Amino acid sequence: MRPLNMIICAKPVPDSRYWDKLTLDPKTKTLRREGIPIVISPLDKNAIEEALKIKEQRGGKVSVISMGPPNTTEVLAMAYALGVDEAVLLSDRAFAGADTLATAAALGTGIKKLGDFDIIMFGNESLDGSTGQVGPQVAEFLGIPSFTRVEKVEFVDDNTVKVQTRIEGGYMITESKLPVALAVTKDINQVRLMPVFGALWATEKQTKVYSATDVAAVKEQIGTPGSPTWVSDVTSIDMRRKGEIIKGEPAEVARKLVEKLKAAGVLPEA
Ligand SMILES: Cc1cc2nc3c(=O)[nH]c(=O)nc-3n(C[C@H](O)[C@H](O)[C@H](O)COP(=O)(O)OP(=O)(O)OC[C@H]3O[C@@H](n4cnc5c(N)ncnc54)[C@H](O)[C@@H]3O)c2cc1C
C-alpha cells in the first residue's frame, strides 16, 4: 500500500456557545469576530479524523491548512493535538475581505506551496458561512475531481478511491483517480477524543504562518480584488412571535381557534 499525502482545509469559526455575542458591522456587512473564541469548524474535524484513519492504515502525512487572522494558530494547535503532522496558516491583510472564490484561490495557492498531494479534504459546509462552495472551488482551482456530501471512502487500489456520497433518497458510489478533493459530512466517522498526550504534542509543534507573498498568491485572485461577490445588505430577522391566549371552556376555545385559523387562511373555509 502506498502512503498518502493528505491535506485538510480547516476553517476557524466562532464558537457556537458565544453566538449571542456576535454582531454585524453595519458598514462592511461582515461579522464582528473580535473577542469571540474560535474553534475548528465541526465537519473539518470529521475530515481530519478520516485522514488520520487513512494514515493509520496506509501511512503518509496529514497536513492542515487554514486561512484566517493570526489567532487561528490557537485553532491549529487543536489540530496538532488531534495528531496531524503539519499545520499551516495563511494570514495576511491581503487575504481579507475574501468571498468564497477568493478564499478558494488563497487556499489553492497555499496547497500548491505545500507540494504534492493525493487527497484534499474539506467539511461539506462550514458552521458559519455554510455555502458549501469552497471545497469544489479549491478543486476547480487545482484542476482535480471533487465530491461533496461524502459519507464513505474506500480504496480500490493505490491510485483509485471509491466514494459514497449522499443524494436525495439514497446514496451514489463513484470511483475516481487520485488526486481528488472530498467534502465530508458528519456521517463519515466519529471524531476521536483528543489523545491524552495531545496537548503536549501541540505545545511542541509550531504552525507555519505564510503571507500572500510567501505563497506567491496572485493579488487579483485574493482578498477584496479577487472577490466577484459582495454583501449588499444584511437584515436581522425578528424571530419573536406574537402570542395570543384564548380563554374559555375547551369547546369554546377550540371553536374560536378554528375561526382564527380560517381567518388567517391556515384552514380552508368549510
Ligand atoms: C463579499 C464577501 C466578503 C467577505 N468578507 C469577509 C471578511 O472580511 N472576513 C471574513 O472572515 N469573512 C468574509 N467573508 C466570508 C468568507 O468569504 C467565507 O467565510 C469563506 O469564503 C468561506 O465560506 P463558507 O463559510 O461559506 O465556507 P464553505 O464553503 O461552507 O466551507 C466548506 C469548507 O471549506 C473549507 N474552508 C472554508 N473556509 C476556509 C478557510 N478560511 N480556511 C480553511 N478552510 C476553509 C473548510 O473545510 C470548510 O468546511 C466574506 C464573504 C463575502 C461574500
Coordinates of C-alpha atoms and ligand atoms in Angstrom, one line a residue:
M1 CA 0.0 0.0 0.0
R2 CA 1.3 3.4 -1.0
P3 CA 1.5 6.0 1.8
L4 CA -0.7 9.1 1.0
N5 CA -0.2 12.8 1.3
M6 CA -3.4 14.3 2.7
I7 CA -4.3 18.0 3.2
I8 CA -7.3 19.2 5.2
C9 CA -8.7 22.7 4.9
A10 CA -9.9 23.7 8.3
K11 CA -11.9 26.9 8.8
P12 CA -11.7 28.9 12.1
V13 CA -15.3 29.7 13.1
P14 CA -16.7 31.5 16.1
D15 CA -17.5 29.0 19.0
S16 CA -21.3 28.5 18.8
R17 CA -21.6 28.9 22.6
Y18 CA -20.9 32.6 22.0
W19 CA -23.1 33.3 19.0
D20 CA -25.4 35.5 21.0
K21 CA -22.3 37.9 21.4
L22 CA -21.8 38.1 17.6
T23 CA -22.7 41.4 15.9
L24 CA -22.7 42.6 12.3
D25 CA -20.5 45.5 11.2
P26 CA -23.2 47.8 9.6
K27 CA -20.6 49.2 7.1
T28 CA -18.8 46.1 5.8
K29 CA -21.9 43.8 6.4
T30 CA -19.5 41.2 7.9
L31 CA -19.4 39.6 11.3
R32 CA -17.5 41.3 14.1
R33 CA -15.5 38.4 15.4
E34 CA -13.2 40.2 17.8
G35 CA -13.2 38.7 21.3
I36 CA -15.2 35.7 20.3
P37 CA -13.4 32.4 20.9
I38 CA -12.8 30.4 17.8
V39 CA -12.8 26.6 17.1
I40 CA -12.3 24.3 14.1
S41 CA -15.5 24.2 12.0
P42 CA -17.1 20.8 13.2
L43 CA -17.1 19.0 9.8
D44 CA -13.5 19.9 9.3
K45 CA -12.8 17.7 12.4
N46 CA -14.5 14.8 10.6
A47 CA -12.2 15.5 7.6
I48 CA -9.1 15.4 10.0
E49 CA -10.4 12.2 11.6
E50 CA -10.8 10.5 8.2
A51 CA -7.3 11.5 7.1
L52 CA -5.8 10.2 10.4
K53 CA -7.7 6.9 9.9
I54 CA -6.3 6.5 6.4
K55 CA -2.8 7.4 7.6
E56 CA -3.2 4.7 10.3
Q57 CA -4.0 2.1 7.6
R58 CA -1.6 3.2 4.9
G59 CA 1.0 5.6 6.3
G60 CA 1.6 9.0 4.9
K61 CA 1.3 12.6 6.1
V62 CA -1.7 14.7 7.3
S63 CA -1.4 18.4 6.9
V64 CA -3.9 21.1 7.8
I65 CA -4.2 24.5 6.1
S66 CA -6.3 27.5 7.3
M67 CA -6.9 31.0 6.1
G68 CA -7.7 33.4 8.9
P69 CA -6.4 36.0 11.3
P70 CA -3.2 35.4 13.3
N71 CA -5.1 34.0 16.3
T72 CA -6.1 31.0 14.1
T73 CA -2.9 29.4 15.4
E74 CA -4.9 28.6 18.6
V75 CA -7.3 26.5 16.5
L76 CA -4.5 24.8 14.6
A77 CA -3.0 23.8 18.0
M78 CA -6.1 21.7 18.4
A79 CA -5.4 20.0 15.0
Y80 CA -1.9 19.2 16.3
A81 CA -3.5 17.8 19.5
L82 CA -5.6 15.5 17.4
G83 CA -2.5 14.2 15.8
V84 CA -1.9 15.9 12.5
D85 CA 1.7 16.2 11.2
E86 CA 1.8 19.8 10.0
A87 CA -0.3 22.9 10.3
V88 CA -0.1 25.9 8.0
L89 CA -1.8 29.3 8.4
L90 CA -2.3 31.7 5.6
S91 CA -2.6 35.1 7.3
D92 CA -2.2 38.5 5.7
R93 CA -4.3 41.7 5.3
A94 CA -4.1 40.9 1.5
F95 CA -6.4 37.9 2.1
A96 CA -9.0 40.0 4.0
G97 CA -12.5 40.7 2.6
A98 CA -12.4 37.4 0.6
D99 CA -15.6 35.9 -0.7
T100 CA -15.7 32.1 -1.3
L101 CA -13.9 32.3 -4.7
A102 CA -11.0 34.4 -3.3
T103 CA -10.9 32.1 -0.2
A104 CA -10.6 29.1 -2.5
A105 CA -7.8 30.9 -4.6
A106 CA -5.9 31.6 -1.4
L107 CA -6.2 28.0 -0.1
G108 CA -5.4 26.6 -3.5
T109 CA -2.3 28.7 -3.7
G110 CA -1.3 27.6 -0.2
I111 CA -1.9 23.9 -1.1
K112 CA 0.4 24.3 -4.1
K113 CA 3.1 25.6 -1.8
L114 CA 2.8 22.5 0.4
G115 CA 3.8 20.3 -2.6
D116 CA 2.4 17.1 -4.0
F117 CA -0.8 15.7 -2.5
D118 CA -3.1 12.7 -3.0
I119 CA -6.3 13.7 -1.2
I120 CA -7.6 17.1 -0.1
M121 CA -10.4 17.1 2.4
F122 CA -13.0 19.7 3.5
G123 CA -16.0 19.9 5.6
N124 CA -19.1 19.8 3.3
E125 CA -20.0 23.2 4.7
S126 CA -18.7 25.5 7.4
L127 CA -20.5 26.1 10.6
D128 CA -21.0 29.9 10.0
G129 CA -21.0 30.8 6.2
S130 CA -22.3 27.4 5.2
T131 CA -22.2 28.0 1.4
G132 CA -20.5 24.7 0.7
Q133 CA -18.7 26.4 -2.2
V134 CA -15.1 26.4 -1.0
G135 CA -14.3 22.7 -1.4
P136 CA -15.4 22.5 -5.1
Q137 CA -13.9 25.9 -5.9
V138 CA -10.5 24.8 -4.5
A139 CA -10.7 21.6 -6.6
E140 CA -11.5 23.7 -9.7
F141 CA -8.6 26.0 -8.9
L142 CA -6.3 22.9 -8.7
G143 CA -7.9 21.2 -11.7
I144 CA -8.8 18.0 -9.8
P145 CA -12.1 16.0 -9.5
S146 CA -14.2 16.8 -6.4
F147 CA -17.0 15.2 -4.5
T148 CA -19.4 16.8 -2.0
R149 CA -21.6 15.1 0.7
V150 CA -19.0 12.3 1.1
E151 CA -20.0 9.7 3.8
K152 CA -17.6 6.9 3.0
V153 CA -14.2 6.5 1.3
E154 CA -12.6 3.2 0.3
F155 CA -9.5 2.3 -1.8
V156 CA -9.8 0.3 -5.0
D157 CA -6.1 0.4 -5.5
D158 CA -3.2 2.7 -4.7
N159 CA -4.4 5.4 -7.1
T160 CA -8.2 4.9 -7.1
V161 CA -10.8 5.7 -4.5
K162 CA -14.4 4.6 -4.2
V163 CA -16.5 7.4 -2.8
Q164 CA -20.0 7.1 -1.3
T165 CA -22.0 10.4 -1.5
R166 CA -25.4 11.2 -0.1
I167 CA -28.0 12.0 -2.7
E168 CA -31.8 12.6 -2.2
G169 CA -33.4 9.4 -1.2
G170 CA -30.2 7.3 -1.1
Y171 CA -26.5 7.4 -2.0
M172 CA -24.3 7.2 -5.0
I173 CA -21.0 5.3 -5.4
T174 CA -18.4 6.7 -7.7
E175 CA -14.8 5.9 -8.4
S176 CA -12.1 8.5 -9.0
K177 CA -8.4 8.6 -9.7
L178 CA -6.2 10.4 -7.2
P179 CA -5.6 13.3 -6.6
V180 CA -9.1 14.1 -5.5
A181 CA -11.0 16.6 -3.3
L182 CA -13.5 15.3 -0.8
A183 CA -16.0 17.4 1.1
V184 CA -17.3 15.2 4.0
T185 CA -20.4 15.0 6.1
K186 CA -20.7 14.1 9.8
D187 CA -21.8 10.6 8.9
I188 CA -18.3 9.7 7.6
N189 CA -17.0 8.9 11.1
Q190 CA -17.0 9.6 14.8
V191 CA -14.3 12.2 15.7
R192 CA -11.9 10.8 18.2
L193 CA -11.4 12.4 21.6
M194 CA -8.2 14.3 22.0
P195 CA -5.5 11.8 22.9
V196 CA -4.1 12.1 26.5
F197 CA -0.8 13.5 25.2
G198 CA -2.5 15.7 22.6
A199 CA -2.0 18.9 24.4
L200 CA 1.7 18.1 24.9
W201 CA 2.2 17.3 21.2
A202 CA 0.5 20.6 20.4
T203 CA 2.9 22.7 22.5
E204 CA 5.9 21.0 20.8
K205 CA 4.7 21.8 17.2
Q206 CA 4.8 25.2 15.6
T207 CA 2.2 26.3 13.0
K208 CA 3.9 27.8 9.9
V209 CA 2.4 31.2 9.0
Y210 CA 2.6 32.3 5.4
S211 CA 1.8 35.7 3.9
A212 CA 0.4 36.2 0.5
T213 CA 4.0 36.9 -0.8
D214 CA 5.3 33.7 0.8
V215 CA 2.8 31.5 -1.2
A216 CA 3.2 33.7 -4.3
A217 CA -0.5 34.5 -4.4
V218 CA -1.8 36.5 -7.4
K219 CA -3.0 39.8 -6.0
E220 CA -6.0 40.0 -8.3
Q221 CA -7.2 36.5 -7.2
I222 CA -7.3 37.0 -3.4
G223 CA -8.9 39.3 -0.8
T224 CA -11.3 42.0 -2.0
P225 CA -9.8 42.4 -5.5
G226 CA -10.3 38.6 -6.1
S227 CA -13.9 38.6 -4.9
P228 CA -16.6 39.0 -7.6
T229 CA -19.4 38.9 -5.0
W230 CA -20.2 41.3 -2.2
V231 CA -22.7 41.6 0.6
S232 CA -25.0 44.4 -0.4
D233 CA -27.4 44.1 2.6
V234 CA -27.8 42.1 5.8
T235 CA -31.1 42.1 7.7
S236 CA -31.7 40.7 11.2
I237 CA -34.9 38.7 11.4
D238 CA -37.1 39.3 14.4
M239 CA -37.9 35.7 15.5
R240 CA -40.2 36.7 18.3
R241 CA -43.8 35.6 17.7
K242 CA -46.9 37.4 18.8
G243 CA -48.6 35.1 21.3
E244 CA -52.3 35.1 22.0
I245 CA -54.1 33.2 24.7
I246 CA -57.6 32.1 24.0
K247 CA -59.5 31.7 27.3
G248 CA -62.8 29.9 28.0
E249 CA -64.3 26.4 28.0
P250 CA -62.4 23.8 25.9
A251 CA -65.2 23.6 23.2
E252 CA -65.5 27.3 23.0
V253 CA -61.6 27.7 22.8
A254 CA -61.5 25.1 20.0
R255 CA -64.3 26.9 18.0
K256 CA -62.5 30.3 18.4
L257 CA -59.2 28.8 17.4
V258 CA -60.7 27.2 14.2
E259 CA -62.3 30.6 13.4
K260 CA -58.9 32.4 13.8
L261 CA -57.1 29.8 11.7
K262 CA -59.7 30.1 8.9
A263 CA -59.5 33.9 9.1
A264 CA -55.7 33.7 8.8
G265 CA -56.1 31.4 5.7
V266 CA -54.4 28.4 7.5
L267 CA -57.5 26.3 7.4
P268 CA -59.9 26.2 4.4
E269 CA -63.4 27.5 4.8
A270 CA -65.8 24.6 5.2
Ligands
LIG1 C1 -18.1 39.8 -0.3 C2 -17.7 39.0 0.9 C3 -16.8 39.5 1.8 C4 -16.4 38.7 2.8 N1 -15.5 39.3 3.7 C5 -15.1 38.6 4.8 C6 -14.2 39.1 5.7 O1 -13.7 40.3 5.6 N2 -13.8 38.4 6.8 C7 -14.3 37.1 6.9 O2 -13.9 36.4 7.9 N3 -15.2 36.5 6.1 C8 -15.6 37.2 5.0 N4 -16.5 36.7 4.1 C9 -16.9 35.3 4.3 C10 -15.9 34.4 3.6 O3 -16.0 34.6 2.3 C11 -16.3 33.0 4.0 O4 -16.1 32.8 5.4 C12 -15.4 32.0 3.3 O5 -15.3 32.2 1.9 C13 -15.8 30.6 3.5 O6 -17.2 30.4 3.0 P1 -18.1 29.5 3.8 O7 -18.1 29.7 5.2 O8 -19.4 29.5 3.1 O9 -17.4 28.1 3.6 P2 -18.0 26.7 3.0 O10 -17.8 26.7 1.5 O11 -19.3 26.4 3.6 O12 -16.8 25.8 3.6 C14 -16.6 24.4 3.2 C15 -15.3 24.0 3.7 O13 -14.2 24.8 3.0 C16 -13.1 24.9 3.9 N5 -12.9 26.3 4.2 C17 -13.8 27.3 4.1 N6 -13.2 28.5 4.5 C18 -11.9 28.2 4.9 C19 -10.8 28.9 5.5 N7 -10.9 30.2 5.7 N8 -9.7 28.2 5.8 C20 -9.6 26.9 5.6 N9 -10.6 26.1 5.1 C21 -11.8 26.8 4.8 C22 -13.5 24.1 5.2 O14 -13.0 22.8 5.0 C23 -15.0 24.2 5.2 O15 -15.6 23.2 6.0 C24 -16.9 37.4 3.1 C25 -17.9 36.9 2.2 C26 -18.3 37.7 1.1 C27 -19.3 37.1 0.1

